[in-house]
Tab-separated table of C-alpha atoms and ligand atoms in Angstrom:
chain	number	residue	atom	x	y	z
A	1	MET	CA	-88.805	-20.092	63.590
A	2	SER	CA	-87.695	-16.431	63.577
A	3	GLU	CA	-84.386	-15.430	62.038
A	4	SER	CA	-83.062	-14.064	65.354
A	5	ALA	CA	-83.945	-17.296	67.205
A	6	ASP	CA	-82.039	-19.163	64.493
A	7	ILE	CA	-78.949	-16.957	64.932
A	8	THR	CA	-78.991	-17.372	68.734
A	9	ARG	CA	-79.296	-21.109	68.420
A	10	SER	CA	-76.405	-21.228	65.947
A	11	GLN	CA	-74.252	-19.075	68.248
A	12	LYS	CA	-75.049	-21.325	71.199
A	13	LEU	CA	-74.161	-24.365	69.163
A	14	LYS	CA	-70.828	-22.805	68.134
A	15	GLN	CA	-70.027	-22.007	71.779
A	16	ARG	CA	-70.897	-25.519	72.830
A	17	LEU	CA	-68.702	-27.028	70.106
A	18	ARG	CA	-65.811	-24.753	71.120
A	19	PHE	CA	-66.278	-25.900	74.721
A	20	TYR	CA	-65.982	-29.548	73.688
A	21	GLU	CA	-62.978	-28.764	71.510
A	22	ASP	CA	-61.285	-27.065	74.470
A	23	LEU	CA	-61.787	-30.254	76.427
A	24	GLY	CA	-60.003	-32.136	73.677
A	25	LEU	CA	-63.146	-33.890	72.477
A	26	ALA	CA	-62.511	-33.306	68.812
A	27	PRO	CA	-62.839	-33.719	65.911
A	28	PHE	CA	-66.518	-33.472	65.118
A	29	TYR	CA	-68.103	-35.126	62.176
A	30	ARG	CA	-71.450	-34.836	60.475
A	31	GLU	CA	-72.507	-38.189	59.140
A	32	ARG	CA	-72.165	-38.125	55.404
A	33	GLY	CA	-75.503	-38.478	53.701
A	34	SER	CA	-77.470	-37.905	56.875
A	35	SER	CA	-80.516	-35.834	56.233
A	36	ARG	CA	-80.346	-32.281	57.472
A	37	SER	CA	-82.426	-32.065	60.555
A	38	SER	CA	-84.281	-28.920	61.439
A	39	GLN	CA	-83.029	-29.528	64.992
A	40	PRO	CA	-79.371	-28.814	65.675
A	41	PRO	CA	-77.605	-32.009	66.675
A	42	SER	CA	-77.225	-32.342	70.421
A	43	PRO	CA	-73.580	-32.134	71.515
A	44	ALA	CA	-73.804	-35.642	72.884
A	45	SER	CA	-74.612	-37.019	69.481
A	46	SER	CA	-72.234	-34.839	67.473
A	47	VAL	CA	-69.147	-35.307	69.610
A	48	ALA	CA	-66.737	-38.074	68.734
A	49	LYS	CA	-67.008	-39.685	72.158
A	50	PRO	CA	-64.135	-41.539	73.781
A	51	SER	CA	-65.021	-45.085	72.899
A	52	HIS	CA	-63.994	-46.383	76.266
A	53	SER	CA	-62.730	-45.172	79.582
A	54	ILE	CA	-60.879	-46.726	82.456
A	55	GLU	CA	-63.885	-48.818	83.484
A	56	GLU	CA	-65.137	-49.697	80.048
A	57	PRO	CA	-64.443	-53.021	78.330
A	58	PRO	CA	-62.195	-53.172	75.267
A	59	LEU	CA	-63.612	-52.015	71.998
A	60	PRO	CA	-65.238	-54.555	69.757
A	61	LYS	CA	-63.184	-55.796	66.859
A	62	SER	CA	-63.688	-54.016	63.595
A	63	SER	CA	-62.943	-54.991	60.067
A	64	LEU	CA	-62.394	-51.376	59.047
A	65	LYS	CA	-58.864	-50.715	57.905
A	66	PRO	CA	-58.343	-46.971	58.015
A	67	PRO	CA	-55.153	-45.253	56.924
A	68	ASP	CA	-52.347	-44.751	59.415
A	69	VAL	CA	-53.326	-41.639	61.238
A	70	PRO	CA	-51.097	-40.375	64.019
A	71	PRO	CA	-53.001	-39.804	67.235
A	72	LEU	CA	-54.312	-36.309	67.629
A	73	VAL	CA	-52.287	-34.258	70.046
A	74	CYS	CA	-54.071	-31.268	71.432
A	75	PRO	CA	-52.888	-29.003	74.230
A	76	ALA	CA	-56.075	-29.489	76.230
A	77	LYS	CA	-55.421	-33.217	76.315
A	78	ALA	CA	-51.863	-32.638	77.393
A	79	LEU	CA	-53.187	-30.869	80.468
A	80	LEU	CA	-55.600	-33.667	81.302
A	81	PRO	CA	-53.541	-36.817	81.197
A	82	LEU	CA	-55.761	-38.793	83.518
A	83	THR	CA	-58.913	-38.249	81.583
A	84	PRO	CA	-58.953	-41.061	79.052
A	85	ALA	CA	-57.173	-39.792	75.950
A	86	PRO	CA	-60.114	-40.208	73.583
A	87	PRO	CA	-59.068	-42.447	70.738
A	88	SER	CA	-59.806	-40.955	67.373
A	89	LEU	CA	-62.354	-42.766	65.289
A	90	PHE	CA	-59.487	-44.191	63.255
A	91	GLU	CA	-57.718	-45.503	66.340
A	92	ALA	CA	-60.917	-47.030	67.593
A	93	ALA	CA	-61.485	-48.768	64.294
A	94	ASN	CA	-57.849	-49.841	64.243
A	95	ARG	CA	-58.106	-51.696	67.503
A	96	SER	CA	-58.167	-55.152	66.106
A	97	HIS	CA	-56.272	-58.329	66.788
A	98	SER	CA	-56.401	-59.325	63.136
A	99	GLU	CA	-53.032	-57.845	62.124
A	100	THR	CA	-49.993	-59.943	62.879
A	101	LEU	CA	-46.679	-58.457	63.934
A	102	LEU	CA	-45.227	-59.761	60.675
A	103	GLN	CA	-47.823	-57.879	58.646
A	104	ILE	CA	-47.062	-54.702	60.553
A	105	ARG	CA	-43.324	-55.225	60.017
A	106	ASP	CA	-43.988	-55.749	56.319
A	107	ASP	CA	-45.966	-52.543	56.157
A	108	LEU	CA	-43.145	-50.658	57.871
A	109	GLY	CA	-40.826	-51.921	55.132
A	110	GLU	CA	-37.542	-50.109	54.598
A	111	CYS	CA	-39.138	-47.083	56.180
A	112	THR	CA	-38.302	-43.561	54.989
A	113	ARG	CA	-41.182	-41.816	56.775
A	114	CYS	CA	-38.871	-39.591	58.826
A	115	LYS	CA	-35.310	-38.385	58.625
A	116	LEU	CA	-34.013	-41.014	61.068
A	117	HIS	CA	-33.797	-43.390	58.122
A	118	THR	CA	-30.863	-41.414	56.739
A	119	THR	CA	-28.624	-42.227	59.707
A	120	ARG	CA	-29.831	-45.633	60.873
A	121	ASN	CA	-28.127	-48.941	60.206
A	122	LYS	CA	-30.952	-51.298	61.119
A	123	ILE	CA	-34.619	-50.825	61.885
A	124	VAL	CA	-35.361	-52.077	65.393
A	125	PHE	CA	-38.953	-53.253	65.149
A	126	GLY	CA	-39.328	-55.263	68.350
A	127	ASP	CA	-38.489	-58.608	69.850
A	128	GLY	CA	-40.218	-61.284	71.858
A	129	SER	CA	-43.296	-63.426	71.921
A	130	PRO	CA	-46.343	-62.493	69.820
A	131	GLN	CA	-48.337	-64.112	72.660
A	132	ALA	CA	-46.705	-61.976	75.350
A	133	LYS	CA	-48.982	-60.758	78.112
A	134	LEU	CA	-46.367	-58.199	79.147
A	135	VAL	CA	-44.906	-55.564	76.831
A	136	PHE	CA	-42.086	-53.157	77.620
A	137	VAL	CA	-41.967	-49.969	75.576
A	138	GLY	CA	-38.756	-47.944	75.488
A	139	GLU	CA	-37.824	-44.738	73.704
A	140	GLY	CA	-35.700	-45.650	70.724
A	141	PRO	CA	-32.707	-47.737	69.720
A	142	GLY	CA	-29.205	-46.828	70.829
A	143	ALA	CA	-25.939	-47.688	69.094
A	144	ASP	CA	-25.946	-51.400	70.013
A	145	GLU	CA	-29.571	-51.827	69.004
A	146	ASP	CA	-28.951	-49.978	65.731
A	147	ALA	CA	-26.061	-52.330	64.968
A	148	GLN	CA	-27.956	-55.526	65.836
A	149	GLY	CA	-31.526	-54.639	64.857
A	150	LEU	CA	-32.780	-55.748	68.282
A	151	PRO	CA	-34.187	-53.655	71.137
A	152	PHE	CA	-32.479	-53.276	74.495
A	153	VAL	CA	-29.276	-55.208	73.858
A	154	GLY	CA	-26.814	-52.603	75.189
A	155	ARG	CA	-26.043	-51.747	78.817
A	156	ALA	CA	-29.555	-50.559	79.578
A	157	GLY	CA	-30.846	-53.676	77.847
A	158	LYS	CA	-28.770	-55.946	80.053
A	159	LEU	CA	-30.315	-54.275	83.092
A	160	LEU	CA	-33.794	-54.689	81.588
A	161	THR	CA	-33.075	-58.401	81.042
A	162	GLN	CA	-32.072	-58.707	84.710
A	163	MET	CA	-35.272	-56.965	85.741
A	164	ILE	CA	-37.352	-59.335	83.605
A	165	GLU	CA	-35.556	-62.327	85.081
A	166	ALA	CA	-36.028	-60.998	88.614
A	167	MET	CA	-39.758	-61.074	87.861
A	168	GLY	CA	-39.474	-64.812	87.227
A	169	LEU	CA	-39.726	-64.425	83.448
A	170	ALA	CA	-37.313	-64.751	80.548
A	171	ARG	CA	-36.882	-62.256	77.716
A	172	PRO	CA	-38.597	-64.495	75.153
A	173	ASP	CA	-41.720	-64.553	77.392
A	174	VAL	CA	-42.299	-60.820	76.966
A	175	TYR	CA	-42.322	-58.392	74.052
A	176	ILE	CA	-39.959	-55.427	73.898
A	177	CYS	CA	-40.212	-52.500	71.519
A	178	ASN	CA	-39.694	-48.763	71.259
A	179	VAL	CA	-41.592	-45.617	70.345
A	180	VAL	CA	-39.278	-44.983	67.387
A	181	LYS	CA	-37.790	-47.819	65.388
A	182	CYS	CA	-34.637	-46.063	64.199
A	183	ARG	CA	-31.813	-44.670	66.271
A	184	PRO	CA	-31.873	-40.928	66.862
A	185	PRO	CA	-28.310	-39.780	66.130
A	186	GLY	CA	-26.173	-39.305	69.211
A	187	ASN	CA	-28.931	-40.945	71.269
A	188	ARG	CA	-30.871	-37.676	71.369
A	189	GLN	CA	-34.571	-37.798	72.211
A	190	PRO	CA	-36.783	-38.454	69.208
A	191	GLU	CA	-38.343	-35.285	67.825
A	192	PRO	CA	-42.139	-34.854	67.815
A	193	GLY	CA	-42.336	-35.390	64.034
A	194	GLU	CA	-40.365	-38.613	64.349
A	195	VAL	CA	-42.651	-39.850	67.124
A	196	GLU	CA	-45.684	-38.912	65.035
A	197	ALA	CA	-44.409	-40.813	62.029
A	198	CYS	CA	-43.445	-43.921	63.957
A	199	SER	CA	-45.903	-44.257	66.846
A	200	PRO	CA	-48.798	-45.597	64.706
A	201	PHE	CA	-46.631	-48.703	64.246
A	202	LEU	CA	-46.220	-48.985	68.015
A	203	PHE	CA	-49.986	-48.682	68.490
A	204	ARG	CA	-50.556	-51.370	65.883
A	205	GLN	CA	-48.009	-53.638	67.569
A	206	LEU	CA	-49.839	-53.198	70.875
A	207	ASP	CA	-53.199	-53.910	69.272
A	208	SER	CA	-51.796	-57.015	67.648
A	209	LEU	CA	-50.327	-58.237	70.927
A	210	GLN	CA	-53.280	-57.219	73.117
A	211	PRO	CA	-51.136	-57.496	76.238
A	212	LYS	CA	-52.435	-57.670	79.768
A	213	VAL	CA	-49.910	-55.090	80.899
A	214	ILE	CA	-47.801	-52.452	79.156
A	215	VAL	CA	-44.801	-51.111	81.054
A	216	CYS	CA	-43.591	-47.755	79.749
A	217	LEU	CA	-39.883	-47.353	80.292
A	218	GLY	CA	-39.246	-43.656	80.703
A	219	ALA	CA	-40.944	-40.430	79.784
A	220	THR	CA	-40.994	-40.748	75.996
A	221	ALA	CA	-42.945	-44.016	76.058
A	222	PHE	CA	-45.325	-42.796	78.743
A	223	GLN	CA	-45.907	-39.417	77.075
A	224	THR	CA	-46.462	-40.991	73.678
A	225	LEU	CA	-49.049	-43.473	74.884
A	226	LEU	CA	-50.872	-41.024	77.135
A	227	GLN	CA	-50.443	-38.085	74.763
A	228	SER	CA	-49.332	-35.998	77.679
A	229	ASN	CA	-46.359	-33.790	78.338
A	230	ARG	CA	-46.520	-34.360	82.096
A	231	SER	CA	-43.421	-35.539	83.894
A	232	ILE	CA	-43.120	-39.276	84.461
A	233	SER	CA	-42.470	-38.698	88.161
A	234	HIS	CA	-46.140	-37.722	88.617
A	235	PHE	CA	-47.333	-41.082	87.341
A	236	ARG	CA	-44.497	-43.539	87.932
A	237	GLY	CA	-45.812	-46.698	89.544
A	238	GLN	CA	-49.479	-45.844	88.935
A	239	TRP	CA	-51.842	-47.938	86.899
A	240	LEU	CA	-53.135	-45.946	83.952
A	241	ASP	CA	-55.349	-46.766	81.030
A	242	PHE	CA	-54.124	-46.835	77.465
A	243	ARG	CA	-57.132	-47.528	75.247
A	244	GLY	CA	-58.342	-50.293	77.550
A	245	TYR	CA	-54.908	-51.756	78.314
A	246	LYS	CA	-53.424	-51.540	81.805
A	247	MET	CA	-50.333	-49.420	81.547
A	248	LEU	CA	-47.740	-48.621	84.178
A	249	PRO	CA	-44.955	-46.084	83.690
A	250	THR	CA	-41.627	-46.616	85.383
A	251	TYR	CA	-38.115	-45.285	85.052
A	252	HIS	CA	-36.012	-46.165	82.020
A	253	PRO	CA	-33.151	-48.634	82.701
A	254	ALA	CA	-30.690	-46.038	81.330
A	255	TYR	CA	-31.847	-43.704	84.121
A	256	LEU	CA	-31.266	-46.506	86.629
A	257	LEU	CA	-27.697	-46.898	85.383
A	258	ARG	CA	-27.138	-43.255	86.305
A	259	ASN	CA	-29.274	-43.356	89.469
A	260	PRO	CA	-29.025	-46.815	91.011
A	261	ALA	CA	-30.943	-45.643	94.089
A	262	ALA	CA	-34.085	-45.475	91.921
A	263	LYS	CA	-33.955	-49.248	91.360
A	264	ALA	CA	-35.947	-49.809	94.546
A	265	ASP	CA	-38.838	-47.758	93.123
A	266	VAL	CA	-38.734	-49.661	89.867
A	267	TRP	CA	-38.707	-52.978	91.676
A	268	LYS	CA	-41.837	-51.908	93.587
A	269	ASP	CA	-43.453	-51.067	90.254
A	270	LEU	CA	-42.489	-54.405	88.764
A	271	GLN	CA	-43.924	-56.200	91.779
A	272	LYS	CA	-47.257	-54.541	91.018
A	273	VAL	CA	-46.977	-55.858	87.489
A	274	MET	CA	-46.134	-59.345	88.773
A	275	ALA	CA	-49.201	-59.319	91.019
A	276	GLU	CA	-51.363	-58.249	88.082
A	277	LEU	CA	-49.964	-61.072	85.953
A	278	GLY	CA	-50.417	-63.638	88.714
A	279	LEU	CA	-46.666	-64.140	89.148
A	280	GLU	CA	-45.270	-64.977	92.541
A	281	VAL	CA	-44.268	-61.707	94.160
A	282	LYS	CA	-40.967	-62.224	95.902
A	283	LYS	CA	-39.888	-60.089	98.783
A	284	THR	CA	-36.308	-59.787	97.473
A	285	LYS	CA	-34.800	-56.394	96.729
A	286	ALA	CA	-33.610	-55.343	93.309
A	287	LYS	CA	-29.848	-55.664	92.961
B	301	LIG	N1	-33.073	-47.505	75.060
B	301	LIG	C1	-34.322	-47.618	74.547
B	301	LIG	O1	-35.201	-46.838	74.864
B	301	LIG	N2	-34.551	-48.585	73.694
B	301	LIG	C2	-33.643	-49.477	73.339
B	301	LIG	O2	-33.947	-50.350	72.542
B	301	LIG	C3	-32.358	-49.343	73.906
B	301	LIG	C4	-32.096	-48.357	74.743
């Protein structure tokens, strides 16, 4: 092959790779030890493909145990929240039921991975049934949760408990956890670095639980799982896919305390969840 044909082909390949990177389909790997082919790899074979999409079945179990790698956040993905956020190869390999919640809690230990450890009293890992088919994910512990080491036990938590009971369930039937496990001082939003350090534990909890439905309470939970910076109001009440799990974002109970009129929307959302779980959908209104 002529030198100029080689250069053109290499330029085309670079352009094609940049195009896939712009779409958020990164990173790219060359298989270690694979023999150098005289043919450039086709993009389809060199791209780390999303391992499943909305229609695809869950990933097969894997015995690989990669290091904790925070999900990749790339601006292109943030603009395309409804395209399946492609799991990284590590996430895909991580998707296994074999870890118990206790093992994950053990691994978290007396965590010092971010600065929230300097101001927390208790780590709030999560609470509920390891067999739960329904998981609620909030943002992070508040003062009451920090004092007790349990999620959603303050005012917003009492409202969440009422919502769960209105669905015909009890708190111990479900699992409740947060994006960050330590209280952000003054109840501020967790910072991106804090979410990055802590969210791999949330993902592992979800993979251990393998729930039928995940309800994201508020923007932080929804944005963390979908790796999007879009407003929750665009997606509230819609079924979305989180790595093969059915996920539905709704308003945070703390928001409902400030805006009681929004309870009707949340109740509609929870009725969708009840239908999905095969629970009797009552026609009653949320109080
Ligand atoms: N708000 C949250 O997001 N999580 C809690 O655990 C309590 C309040």
